[in-house]
CSV table of C-alpha atoms in Angstrom, one decimal:
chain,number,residue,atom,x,y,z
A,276,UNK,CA,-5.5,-27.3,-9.4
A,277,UNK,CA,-6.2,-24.2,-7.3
A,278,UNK,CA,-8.4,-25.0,-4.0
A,279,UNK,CA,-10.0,-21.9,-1.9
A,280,UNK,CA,-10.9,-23.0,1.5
A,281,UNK,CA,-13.1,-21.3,4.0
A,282,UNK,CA,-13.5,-21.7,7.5
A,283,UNK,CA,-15.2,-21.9,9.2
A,284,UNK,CA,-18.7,-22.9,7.1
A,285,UNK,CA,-20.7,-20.4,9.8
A,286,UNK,CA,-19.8,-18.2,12.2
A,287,UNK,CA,-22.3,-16.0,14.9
A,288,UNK,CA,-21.0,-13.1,16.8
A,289,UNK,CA,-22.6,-10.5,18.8
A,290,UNK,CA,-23.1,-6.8,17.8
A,291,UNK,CA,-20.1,-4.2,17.9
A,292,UNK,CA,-17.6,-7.3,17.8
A,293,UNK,CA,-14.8,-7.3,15.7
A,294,UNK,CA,-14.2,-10.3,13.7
A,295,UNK,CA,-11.9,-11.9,11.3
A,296,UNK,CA,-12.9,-14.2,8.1
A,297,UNK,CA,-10.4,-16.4,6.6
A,298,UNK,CA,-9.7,-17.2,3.5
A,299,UNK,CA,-6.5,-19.2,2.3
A,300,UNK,CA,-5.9,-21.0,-1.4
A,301,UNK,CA,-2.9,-23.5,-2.7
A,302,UNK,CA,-1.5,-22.0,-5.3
A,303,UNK,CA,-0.1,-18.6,-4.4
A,304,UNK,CA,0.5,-17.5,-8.6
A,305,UNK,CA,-2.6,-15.6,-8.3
A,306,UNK,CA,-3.3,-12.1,-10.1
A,307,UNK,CA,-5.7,-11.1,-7.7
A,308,UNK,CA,-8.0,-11.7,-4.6
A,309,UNK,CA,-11.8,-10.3,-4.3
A,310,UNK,CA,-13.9,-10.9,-1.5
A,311,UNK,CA,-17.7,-10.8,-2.3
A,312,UNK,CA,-21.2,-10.4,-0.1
A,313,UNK,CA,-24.3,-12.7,-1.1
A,314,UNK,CA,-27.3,-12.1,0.7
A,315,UNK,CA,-30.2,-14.5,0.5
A,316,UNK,CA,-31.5,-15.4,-2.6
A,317,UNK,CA,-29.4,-12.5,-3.9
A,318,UNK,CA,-26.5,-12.1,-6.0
A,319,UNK,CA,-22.5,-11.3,-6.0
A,320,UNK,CA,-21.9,-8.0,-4.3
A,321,UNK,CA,-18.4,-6.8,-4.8
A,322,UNK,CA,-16.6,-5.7,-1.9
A,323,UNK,CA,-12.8,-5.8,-2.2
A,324,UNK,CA,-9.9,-6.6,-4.4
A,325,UNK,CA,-6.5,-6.9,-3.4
A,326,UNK,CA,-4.1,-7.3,-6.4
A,327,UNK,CA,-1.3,-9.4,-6.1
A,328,UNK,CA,1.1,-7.1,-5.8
A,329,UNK,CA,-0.9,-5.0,-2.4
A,330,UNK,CA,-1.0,-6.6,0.7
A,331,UNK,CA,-4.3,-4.7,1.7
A,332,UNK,CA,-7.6,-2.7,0.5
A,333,UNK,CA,-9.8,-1.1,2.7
A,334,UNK,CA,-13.4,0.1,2.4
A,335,UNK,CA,-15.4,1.6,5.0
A,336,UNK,CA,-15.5,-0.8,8.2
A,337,UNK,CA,-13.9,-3.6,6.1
A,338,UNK,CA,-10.2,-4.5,5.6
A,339,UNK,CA,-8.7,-7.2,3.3
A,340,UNK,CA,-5.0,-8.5,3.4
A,341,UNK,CA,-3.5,-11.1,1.4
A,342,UNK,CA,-0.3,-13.0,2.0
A,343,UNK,CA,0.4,-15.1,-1.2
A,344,UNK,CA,3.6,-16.5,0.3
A,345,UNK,CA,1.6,-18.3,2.8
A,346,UNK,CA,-1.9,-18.8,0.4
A,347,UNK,CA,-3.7,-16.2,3.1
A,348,UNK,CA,-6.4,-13.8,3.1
A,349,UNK,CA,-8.3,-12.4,6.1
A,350,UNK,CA,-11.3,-9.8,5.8
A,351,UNK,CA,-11.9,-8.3,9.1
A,352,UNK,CA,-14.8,-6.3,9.9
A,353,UNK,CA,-15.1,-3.8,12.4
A,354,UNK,CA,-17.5,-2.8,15.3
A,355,UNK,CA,-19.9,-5.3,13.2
A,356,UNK,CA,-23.6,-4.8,12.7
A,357,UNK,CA,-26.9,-6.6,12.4
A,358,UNK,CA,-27.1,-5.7,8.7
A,359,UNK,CA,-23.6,-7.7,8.3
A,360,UNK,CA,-25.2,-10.7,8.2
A,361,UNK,CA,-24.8,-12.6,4.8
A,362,UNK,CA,-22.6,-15.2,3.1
A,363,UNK,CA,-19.0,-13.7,2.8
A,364,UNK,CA,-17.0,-15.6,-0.4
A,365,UNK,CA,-13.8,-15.1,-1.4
A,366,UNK,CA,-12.2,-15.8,-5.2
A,367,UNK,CA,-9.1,-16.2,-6.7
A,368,UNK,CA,-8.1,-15.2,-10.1
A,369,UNK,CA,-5.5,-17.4,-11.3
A,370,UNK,CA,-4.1,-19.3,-14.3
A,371,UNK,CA,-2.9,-18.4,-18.2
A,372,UNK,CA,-7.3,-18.7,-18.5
A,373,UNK,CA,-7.5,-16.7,-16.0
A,374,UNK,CA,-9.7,-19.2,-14.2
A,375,UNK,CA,-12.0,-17.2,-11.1
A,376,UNK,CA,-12.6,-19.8,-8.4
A,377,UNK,CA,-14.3,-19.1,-5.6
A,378,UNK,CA,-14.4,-20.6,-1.5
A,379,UNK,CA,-17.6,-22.2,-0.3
A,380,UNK,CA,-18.4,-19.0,1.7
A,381,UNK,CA,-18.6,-18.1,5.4
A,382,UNK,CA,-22.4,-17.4,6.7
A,383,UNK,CA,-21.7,-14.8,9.1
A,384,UNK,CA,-24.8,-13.6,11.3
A,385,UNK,CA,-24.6,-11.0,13.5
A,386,UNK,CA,-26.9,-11.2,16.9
A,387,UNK,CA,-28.4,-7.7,18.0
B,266,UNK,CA,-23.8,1.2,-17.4
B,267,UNK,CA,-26.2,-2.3,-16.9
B,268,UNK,CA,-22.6,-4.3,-15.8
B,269,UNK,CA,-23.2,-8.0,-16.1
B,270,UNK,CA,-27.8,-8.9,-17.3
B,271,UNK,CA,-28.8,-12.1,-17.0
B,272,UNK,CA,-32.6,-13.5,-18.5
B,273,UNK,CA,-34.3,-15.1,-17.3
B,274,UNK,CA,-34.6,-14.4,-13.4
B,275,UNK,CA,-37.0,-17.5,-12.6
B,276,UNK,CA,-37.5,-20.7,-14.9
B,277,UNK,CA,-39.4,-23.7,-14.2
B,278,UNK,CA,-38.1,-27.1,-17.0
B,279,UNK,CA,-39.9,-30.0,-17.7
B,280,UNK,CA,-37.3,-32.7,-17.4
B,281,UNK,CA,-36.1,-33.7,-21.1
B,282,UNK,CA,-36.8,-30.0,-22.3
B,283,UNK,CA,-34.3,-27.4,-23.6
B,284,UNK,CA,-33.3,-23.9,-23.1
B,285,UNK,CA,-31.0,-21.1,-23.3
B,286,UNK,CA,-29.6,-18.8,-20.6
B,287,UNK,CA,-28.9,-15.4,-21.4
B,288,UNK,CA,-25.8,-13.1,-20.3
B,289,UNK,CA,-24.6,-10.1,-22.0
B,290,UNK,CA,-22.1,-7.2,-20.1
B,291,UNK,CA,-21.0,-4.1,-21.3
B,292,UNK,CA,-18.0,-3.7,-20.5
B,293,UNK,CA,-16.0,-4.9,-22.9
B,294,UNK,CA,-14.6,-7.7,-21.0
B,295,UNK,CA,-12.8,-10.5,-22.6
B,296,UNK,CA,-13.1,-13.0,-19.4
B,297,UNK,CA,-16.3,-14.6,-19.1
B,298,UNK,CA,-17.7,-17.3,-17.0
B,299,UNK,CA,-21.4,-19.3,-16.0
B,300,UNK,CA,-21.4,-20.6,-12.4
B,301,UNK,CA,-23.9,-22.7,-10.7
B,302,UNK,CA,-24.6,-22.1,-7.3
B,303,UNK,CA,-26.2,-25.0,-5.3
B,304,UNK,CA,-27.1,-24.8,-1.3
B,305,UNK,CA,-23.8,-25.3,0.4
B,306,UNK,CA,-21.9,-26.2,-2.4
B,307,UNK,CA,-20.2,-23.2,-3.4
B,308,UNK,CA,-20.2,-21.6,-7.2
B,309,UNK,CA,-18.7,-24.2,-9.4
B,310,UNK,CA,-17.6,-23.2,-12.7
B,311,UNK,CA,-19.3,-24.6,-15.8
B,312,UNK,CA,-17.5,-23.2,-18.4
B,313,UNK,CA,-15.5,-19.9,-19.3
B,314,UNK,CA,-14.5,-17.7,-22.1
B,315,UNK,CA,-10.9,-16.0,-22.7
B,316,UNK,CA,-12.6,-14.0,-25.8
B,317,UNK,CA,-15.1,-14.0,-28.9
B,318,UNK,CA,-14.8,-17.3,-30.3
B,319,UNK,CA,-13.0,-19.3,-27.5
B,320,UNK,CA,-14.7,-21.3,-24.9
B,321,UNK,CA,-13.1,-24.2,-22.0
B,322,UNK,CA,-14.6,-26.3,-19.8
B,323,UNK,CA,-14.9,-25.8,-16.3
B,324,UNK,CA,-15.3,-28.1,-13.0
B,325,UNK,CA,-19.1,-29.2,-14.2
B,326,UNK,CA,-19.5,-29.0,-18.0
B,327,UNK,CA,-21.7,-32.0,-18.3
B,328,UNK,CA,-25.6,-31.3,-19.7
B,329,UNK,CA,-24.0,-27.8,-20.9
B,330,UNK,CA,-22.9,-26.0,-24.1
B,331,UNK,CA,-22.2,-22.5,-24.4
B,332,UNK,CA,-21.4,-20.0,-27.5
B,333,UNK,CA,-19.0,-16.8,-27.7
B,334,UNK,CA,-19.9,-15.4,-31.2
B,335,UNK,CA,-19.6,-11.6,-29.7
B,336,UNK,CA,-17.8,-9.9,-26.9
B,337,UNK,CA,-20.5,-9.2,-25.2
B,338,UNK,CA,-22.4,-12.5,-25.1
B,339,UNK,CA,-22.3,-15.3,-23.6
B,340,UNK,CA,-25.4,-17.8,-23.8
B,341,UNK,CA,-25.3,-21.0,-22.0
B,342,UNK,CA,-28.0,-24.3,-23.4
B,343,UNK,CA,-29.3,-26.6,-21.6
B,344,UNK,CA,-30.1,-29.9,-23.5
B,345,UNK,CA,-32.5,-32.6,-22.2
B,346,UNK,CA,-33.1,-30.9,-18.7
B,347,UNK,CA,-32.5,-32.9,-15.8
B,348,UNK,CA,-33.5,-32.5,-12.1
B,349,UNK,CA,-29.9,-32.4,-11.2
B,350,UNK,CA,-29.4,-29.0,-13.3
B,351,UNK,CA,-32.1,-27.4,-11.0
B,352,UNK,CA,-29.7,-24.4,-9.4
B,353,UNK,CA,-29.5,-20.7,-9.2
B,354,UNK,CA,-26.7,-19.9,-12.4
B,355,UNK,CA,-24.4,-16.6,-12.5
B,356,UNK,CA,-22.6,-15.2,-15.0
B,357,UNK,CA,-19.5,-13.2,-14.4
B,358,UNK,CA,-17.3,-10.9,-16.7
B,359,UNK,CA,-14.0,-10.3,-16.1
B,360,UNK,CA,-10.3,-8.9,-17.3
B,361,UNK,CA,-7.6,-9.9,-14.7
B,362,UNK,CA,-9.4,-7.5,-12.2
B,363,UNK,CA,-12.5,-7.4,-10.5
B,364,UNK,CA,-15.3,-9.5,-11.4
B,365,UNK,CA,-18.6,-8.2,-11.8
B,366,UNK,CA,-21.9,-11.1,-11.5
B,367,UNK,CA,-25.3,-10.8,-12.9
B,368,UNK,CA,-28.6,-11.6,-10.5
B,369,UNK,CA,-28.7,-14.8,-11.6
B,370,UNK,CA,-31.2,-17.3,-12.3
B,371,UNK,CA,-33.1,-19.8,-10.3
B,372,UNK,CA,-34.2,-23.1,-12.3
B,373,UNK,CA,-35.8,-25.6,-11.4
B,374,UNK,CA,-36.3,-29.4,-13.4
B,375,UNK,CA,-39.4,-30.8,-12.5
């Protein structure tokens, strides 16, 4: 059964920091990785997906690797912001179903 | 191109009462799925379609039936409400690439 693990469960940093989430899951025959932003009350926002066969994707300030040797994924963000601040999930996609399962999420707020 | 809608946005049950949650996506996606979301918990799958006609179970099936009869649609019931149902619901399409959510909805079982 594939587990997602994130941690840590919250995490507060102070403007213009760089940072690093993490993201790791047990069984590494995955098709693809997606990492997703949830505001409050909100829902899924897309941000990136890393195929199996990449090892990164990059959007704006945000970069996602993934080593499925190891069962890793990091999203770092750069020179972070106030407006950062949200629930960061990642998913994997995995199985003949193709079965999406998801971390618990990392509640990242960033201090001004 | 609406992506992934999801009706109702708000719902308030009476405990023991029935209803059906609506998700329809248009883009021809085979993969769908219903997630329920509660505070701290995570999304948890319910259940999840490969394609019209062919649902599974997922982590938390319990209290739940759905139906695939299109593409497009994917309806999940609720029979005999209970409070433990109350949670915020997505529905995601998907075809071995990136998956796309609706709003969700909040219910809650009173």
């Amino acid at each position: 059964k594939q587990e997602v693990t994130q941690i840590p469960a919250a995490l507060s940093v102070p403007e213009g920091e760089n940072l690093v989430l993490n993201c790791s899951f047990t069984d590494s025959a995955i098709y693809n990785l997606q990492w997703f932003r949830q505001d409050p009350g909100k829902g899924l926002t897309s941000l990136l997906l890393i195929q199996s066969s990449q090892r990164e994707q990059t959007s704006g300030r945000l970069n996602a690797s993934l080593d499925k040797s190891s069962g890793r994924s990091t999203l770092y963000i750069a020179a972070s912001q106030p407006g950062d601040s949200a629930t960061y999930l990642c998913a994997v996609l995995a199985g003949a179903n193709s079965k999406l399962t998801f971390g618990k999420g990392i509640t990242l707020s960033v201090r001004p | 191109n609406a992506g992934v809608t999801q009706t109702p946005k708000f719902r308030i049950l009476k405990i023991g009462q029935s209803m059906t949650l609506q998700c329809t996506q248009d883009m021809n996606h085979n993969y769908m799925y219903w997630y329920r979301q509660d505070p701290g918990m995570g999304l948890k799958l319910i259940y999840y379609s490969v394609g019209a006609g062919i649902t599974d179970k997922g982590e938390v099936p319990n209290g739940y039936n759905v139906s695939r009869s299109t593409t497009e649609d994917f309806p999940l019931r609720l029979e005999l409400a209970a409070p433990s149902q109350t949670s915020v619901y997505f529905c995601a399409s998907s075809y071995k690439a990136e998956a796309f959510f609706g709003q969700g909805t909040r219910l809650t079982v009173v």
